[in-house]
């Protein structure tokens, strides 16, 4: 199957099938956010109407700390989806990524489905996207082409080896990945974001990425869209029992998003992605160290309908986020980053086993 057709198949599966991580045995989502409780401030001493939700990420202003995560482009049928996302991002003053631009490197006729994002969002923080495997194939020159295609403000390099190991056609040669990332960081003039796509980033990997010179880490943790899950449906439809078996076994594999934010918090901004479903998830992410969040799946169906539906969904995120800021007495995003919270349950245990002192969030 061509890269281009696979893009449409992914979009349709994400719109119509249950592709999220399963809840755990306590019926909790796997992001870990349900184990995080922000400490309520009964006397916030701020005016809700004066709350400032704006922030700066990699030198760009965001009206609130949310990005539309990398999703699509690469097939003529995806152009309208990208246009809807871009119009909404432009109007609300947030940033957005495009999906993997590999298809357009293979077939320049497909560039249009990506370029629409810059056309519809001339002022937004827009970031490009390629997989680490394409660095090997197309080199820094390919990355530059992807940047120019959409006049990108930053470039995201995605890591998706969980998905690749399940796909029969997957690219499972991960050798030289770090060297290739290091080379792109050195040679590209715009910031490089390295992003996982649903299995999370550990402290050890984050340390290597920081050393390689990345400008931000998008943790893409467990708890939202499961790409192993997506591959289960594809394998089933194609009668590939091994892919279906592996996808089911590894459906919830990886590091929960909240844990990964804490693990990745070193010297560069951290973006929390993977199961960000409410503005409260955004508030919790920032309070544990993220600089911004990104969301993908909740916007798929709205984007298929049009920009207005995307805007409505994003406005819910904003209203929820602002309510959380008010109830923690946070007049600004910087205040929110010091809001008190308690981490319990499986997430607390996981972090303690990994050597993180969670009590510092509760008593600051
Ligand atoms: C339809 C769809 C397509 C995606 N395509 C890409 C892609 O091309 N490149 C990429 O880096 N991530 C891609 N992602 C992953 C998202 O950027 C994000 O990391 C992941 O879906 C977790 O966020 P969520 O739980 O909010 O969906 C895609 C996600 C969706 C839902």
XYZ file of C-alpha atoms and ligand atoms in Angstrom:
395
model
C 0.000 0.000 0.000
C 1.320 3.480 -0.876
C 2.173 5.989 1.860
C -0.557 8.249 0.510
C -3.363 5.652 0.712
C -2.234 4.588 4.171
C -2.776 8.194 5.348
C -6.452 8.101 4.380
C -6.890 4.690 5.927
C -5.418 5.943 9.228
C -7.693 8.964 9.249
C -10.778 6.864 8.615
C -9.857 4.290 11.250
C -9.246 7.040 13.801
C -12.585 8.645 12.967
C -14.678 5.482 13.035
C -13.090 2.871 15.318
C -12.086 2.746 18.948
C -8.343 3.349 18.702
C -7.607 4.611 22.198
C -5.634 2.900 24.953
C -7.738 0.674 27.136
C -8.603 1.722 30.671
C -6.695 -0.171 33.379
C -8.107 -2.670 35.875
C -9.363 0.231 38.041
C -11.140 1.735 35.032
C -8.640 4.596 34.935
C -7.211 6.026 31.741
C -3.578 5.205 31.182
C -2.307 8.757 30.824
C -1.975 8.909 34.608
C -3.814 12.237 34.780
C -6.589 10.626 36.826
C -3.951 9.864 39.499
C -3.058 13.564 39.624
C -5.206 15.839 41.770
C -4.630 19.567 41.697
C -4.943 21.119 45.162
C -8.064 23.268 45.241
C -7.645 26.903 46.180
C -10.834 28.003 47.940
C -9.707 31.607 47.958
C -7.929 32.165 44.624
C -7.643 35.984 45.083
C -7.631 36.592 41.325
C -10.253 37.875 38.880
C -11.339 35.132 36.460
C -11.815 37.748 33.738
C -8.195 38.851 34.049
C -6.642 35.394 33.745
C -3.967 35.391 31.056
C -3.780 32.029 29.283
C -1.132 33.056 26.749
C 2.324 31.585 26.623
C 5.441 31.454 24.467
C 6.754 28.235 22.934
C 10.042 28.166 20.995
C 9.778 31.930 20.571
C 6.173 31.896 19.297
C 3.111 33.263 21.062
C 0.223 30.907 21.740
C -3.138 32.241 22.979
C -3.216 29.204 25.270
C -0.754 26.326 25.648
C -2.286 23.908 23.160
C -1.129 22.700 19.764
C -3.004 20.680 17.197
C -0.824 17.573 16.993
C 0.696 16.300 13.739
C -1.940 14.349 11.872
C -2.467 14.486 8.201
C -1.800 15.525 4.626
C -0.278 13.426 1.863
C -3.451 12.488 0.006
C -5.777 14.830 -1.879
C -8.607 13.722 0.439
C -6.774 15.081 3.488
C -6.506 18.654 2.242
C -9.892 19.724 3.602
C -9.065 18.236 7.008
C -5.814 20.179 7.181
C -7.575 23.332 6.045
C -10.191 23.032 8.822
C -7.497 22.520 11.448
C -5.463 25.438 10.137
C -8.361 27.897 10.002
C -9.270 27.045 13.594
C -5.643 27.372 14.769
C -5.262 30.726 13.028
C -8.488 32.108 14.502
C -7.787 30.903 18.037
C -4.103 31.844 18.034
C -2.633 28.414 18.669
C -0.119 26.287 16.773
C -0.451 23.183 14.625
C 1.555 20.435 13.056
C 1.068 18.665 9.756
C 1.221 14.888 9.392
C 4.244 13.094 8.002
C 5.379 14.813 4.817
C 6.968 11.643 3.495
C 4.210 11.146 0.909
C 4.942 14.597 -0.561
C 8.672 13.862 -0.754
C 7.773 10.713 -2.700
C 5.241 12.533 -4.915
C 5.507 16.344 -5.143
C 1.911 16.545 -6.469
C 0.814 15.895 -2.900
C 2.506 19.007 -1.475
C -0.736 20.881 -1.850
C -2.399 18.922 0.950
C 0.287 20.233 3.331
C 0.774 23.720 1.923
C -2.884 24.503 2.598
C -1.948 24.670 6.285
C 0.345 27.639 5.801
C -2.090 29.275 3.369
C -4.953 29.006 5.866
C -2.861 29.822 8.939
C -0.366 32.491 7.814
C 0.403 33.661 11.357
C 0.241 30.406 13.293
C 3.158 28.466 14.734
C 3.297 25.642 12.158
C 5.589 22.644 12.437
C 6.508 20.107 9.785
C 6.815 16.361 10.263
C 8.966 13.480 9.104
C 9.847 10.140 10.658
C 13.336 9.308 11.802
C 13.399 6.646 9.035
C 13.013 9.374 6.405
C 16.134 11.110 7.744
C 18.054 8.089 6.601
C 16.305 8.028 3.235
C 16.193 11.723 2.339
C 18.864 13.293 4.565
C 18.924 16.887 5.752
C 18.020 18.002 2.225
C 14.691 16.168 2.501
C 14.022 17.856 5.828
C 14.711 21.256 4.253
C 12.226 20.467 1.479
C 9.609 19.614 4.090
C 10.300 22.893 5.912
C 10.044 24.954 2.723
C 6.835 23.172 1.682
C 4.903 24.820 4.510
C 7.249 27.613 5.568
C 7.549 25.780 8.884
C 8.476 27.506 12.133
C 9.804 24.237 13.541
C 10.304 20.659 12.398
C 9.032 17.599 14.241
C 10.822 14.292 13.810
C 8.608 11.431 14.895
C 9.544 8.161 16.567
C 7.009 5.375 16.032
C 8.840 2.107 16.371
C 5.913 0.512 18.197
C 3.773 0.937 15.092
C 6.580 -0.039 12.740
C 7.244 -3.329 14.507
C 3.591 -4.324 14.112
C 3.165 -3.309 10.458
C 4.317 -6.044 8.069
C 5.709 -3.247 5.853
C 7.187 -1.445 8.897
C 10.610 0.164 8.983
C 12.412 -1.487 11.853
C 15.985 -0.442 11.225
C 16.543 1.971 14.109
C 20.317 2.130 13.796
C 21.901 5.589 13.546
C 18.654 7.277 14.670
C 20.355 9.480 17.248
C 23.190 10.491 14.915
C 20.669 11.452 12.236
C 18.688 13.571 14.708
C 21.897 15.205 15.896
C 22.832 16.071 12.300
C 19.425 17.618 11.585
C 19.597 19.678 14.789
C 23.044 20.920 13.794
C 22.213 21.788 10.186
C 18.646 23.055 10.314
C 18.126 26.732 11.084
C 14.775 26.249 12.827
C 13.978 24.365 16.060
C 13.741 20.585 15.934
C 11.105 18.847 18.044
C 11.435 15.106 18.541
C 8.080 13.471 19.165
C 6.864 10.037 20.124
C 3.485 9.007 18.789
C 1.875 7.201 21.712
C 4.489 5.134 23.559
C 6.267 7.901 25.497
C 9.828 9.091 26.119
C 11.902 7.929 29.097
C 14.452 9.989 31.005
C 17.304 8.103 29.358
C 16.037 8.831 25.841
C 15.266 12.452 26.783
C 18.859 12.857 27.988
C 20.190 11.596 24.666
C 17.850 13.881 22.719
C 18.873 16.932 24.735
C 22.514 16.079 24.140
C 21.803 15.721 20.411
C 20.569 19.316 20.396
C 16.776 19.036 20.087
C 14.849 22.216 20.888
C 11.820 20.482 22.424
C 10.547 17.013 23.287
C 6.964 15.992 22.593
C 6.445 12.981 24.843
C 3.570 11.359 22.885
C 2.809 9.054 25.780
C 0.358 6.242 26.473
C -3.277 6.960 27.205
C -4.622 8.387 23.967
C -4.477 7.086 20.421
C -2.845 3.673 20.288
C -1.025 3.074 17.021
C -0.700 -0.576 17.939
C -4.499 -0.478 18.151
C -4.844 1.173 14.754
C -2.665 -1.551 13.282
C -4.907 -4.264 14.788
C -7.794 -3.087 12.611
C -5.613 -2.804 9.528
C -4.147 -6.273 10.101
C -7.590 -7.757 10.705
C -9.007 -6.268 7.503
C -6.039 -7.589 5.534
C -6.125 -11.017 7.158
C -2.671 -10.678 8.712
C -2.949 -12.691 11.958
C 0.581 -11.882 13.188
C 0.048 -8.112 12.949
C -3.296 -8.458 14.693
C -1.763 -10.545 17.470
C 1.154 -8.158 18.036
C -1.099 -5.101 17.925
C -3.398 -6.561 20.562
C -0.504 -7.589 22.814
C 1.160 -4.162 22.616
C -2.043 -2.063 22.461
C -1.208 -0.299 25.754
C 2.585 -0.545 25.584
C 4.677 2.393 26.670
C 5.114 5.160 29.194
C 2.015 7.022 30.427
C 1.885 10.612 29.216
C 2.024 12.188 32.685
C 4.980 10.014 33.729
C 6.774 10.808 30.490
C 6.385 14.561 31.057
C 8.166 14.226 34.398
C 10.812 11.882 32.949
C 11.536 14.211 29.997
C 11.742 17.445 31.954
C 15.420 18.326 31.583
C 16.754 21.324 29.680
C 14.299 21.878 26.797
C 10.542 22.559 26.674
C 8.360 19.483 27.017
C 5.116 19.099 25.075
C 2.546 16.754 26.621
C 0.716 14.699 24.004
C -1.144 11.408 24.196
C -4.629 11.373 25.672
C -4.940 15.100 26.305
C -8.713 15.201 26.341
C -9.681 18.218 28.468
C -8.344 21.583 29.542
C -7.855 20.033 32.964
C -5.363 17.607 31.416
C -3.552 20.658 30.019
C -3.469 22.340 33.443
C -2.117 19.187 35.101
C 0.509 18.780 32.370
C 1.809 22.287 32.890
C 1.859 21.891 36.647
C 4.095 18.800 36.314
C 6.520 20.513 33.962
C 5.160 20.668 30.402
C 5.401 23.934 28.488
C 2.426 23.115 26.252
C 0.181 20.222 25.220
C -0.973 18.833 21.896
C -4.064 16.890 20.940
C -4.927 14.858 17.869
C -7.775 12.324 18.045
C -10.473 14.615 19.543
C -10.105 16.873 16.487
C -10.344 14.230 13.766
C -14.113 14.101 13.419
C -14.638 17.844 13.893
C -12.005 18.527 11.216
C -13.830 16.280 8.776
C -16.906 18.462 9.274
C -15.230 21.862 9.058
C -13.338 24.628 10.863
C -16.279 25.702 12.985
C -16.531 22.276 14.622
C -12.783 22.296 15.344
C -13.122 25.735 16.899
C -15.958 24.625 19.175
C -13.918 21.656 20.422
C -10.881 23.860 21.055
C -13.016 26.433 22.869
C -14.073 23.690 25.295
C -10.383 22.947 25.947
C -9.805 26.645 26.614
C -12.793 27.064 28.950
C -11.790 23.978 30.949
C -8.196 25.144 31.139
C -9.195 28.583 32.347
C -11.482 27.102 35.024
C -8.564 24.994 36.296
C -6.335 28.083 36.354
C -8.933 29.979 38.390
C -9.475 27.159 40.895
C -5.736 26.842 41.525
C -5.344 30.613 41.909
C -3.200 30.848 38.767
C -3.482 34.257 37.071
C -0.864 33.335 34.454
C 0.540 30.203 32.864
C 3.748 30.750 34.844
C 1.721 30.712 38.080
C 0.078 27.465 36.995
C 3.480 25.850 36.605
C 3.863 26.141 40.386
C 0.348 24.977 41.306
C 0.266 22.281 43.967
C -0.830 18.771 43.126
C -0.817 15.287 44.553
C 0.207 12.191 42.587
C -1.231 8.929 43.887
C -2.001 5.395 42.699
C -0.203 3.573 39.936
C 1.306 6.807 38.588
C 2.768 7.739 41.959
C 4.191 4.231 42.369
C 5.640 4.208 38.863
C 7.395 7.531 39.425
C 8.743 6.493 42.831
C 10.113 3.233 41.375
C 11.848 5.315 38.717
C 13.413 7.483 41.429
C 11.316 10.664 41.150
C 10.303 12.538 44.299
C 6.625 13.306 43.740
C 6.141 15.072 47.082
C 7.854 18.164 45.645
C 4.676 18.885 43.658
C 2.494 18.677 46.751
C 4.436 20.997 49.017
C 5.732 23.819 46.908
C -5.280 10.487 12.336
C -3.943 10.664 12.981
C -2.814 10.735 12.193
C -1.546 10.929 12.763
N -0.448 11.037 11.953
C 0.754 11.367 12.498
C 1.872 11.654 11.659
O 1.780 11.595 10.435
N 3.040 11.978 12.268
C 3.159 12.045 13.625
O 4.232 12.393 14.121
N 2.122 11.771 14.425
C 0.924 11.435 13.907
N -0.146 11.185 14.730
C 0.089 11.084 16.184
C -0.307 12.331 16.942
O 0.501 13.428 16.569
C -0.235 12.125 18.467
O 1.102 11.965 18.867
C -1.003 10.893 18.943
O -2.186 10.703 18.191
C -1.386 11.004 20.426
O -2.275 12.068 20.653
P -3.865 11.840 20.877
O -4.031 10.829 21.962
O -4.396 13.199 21.261
O -4.447 11.355 19.583
C -1.417 11.014 14.173
C -2.574 10.936 14.957
C -3.821 10.767 14.399
C -5.030 10.682 15.290
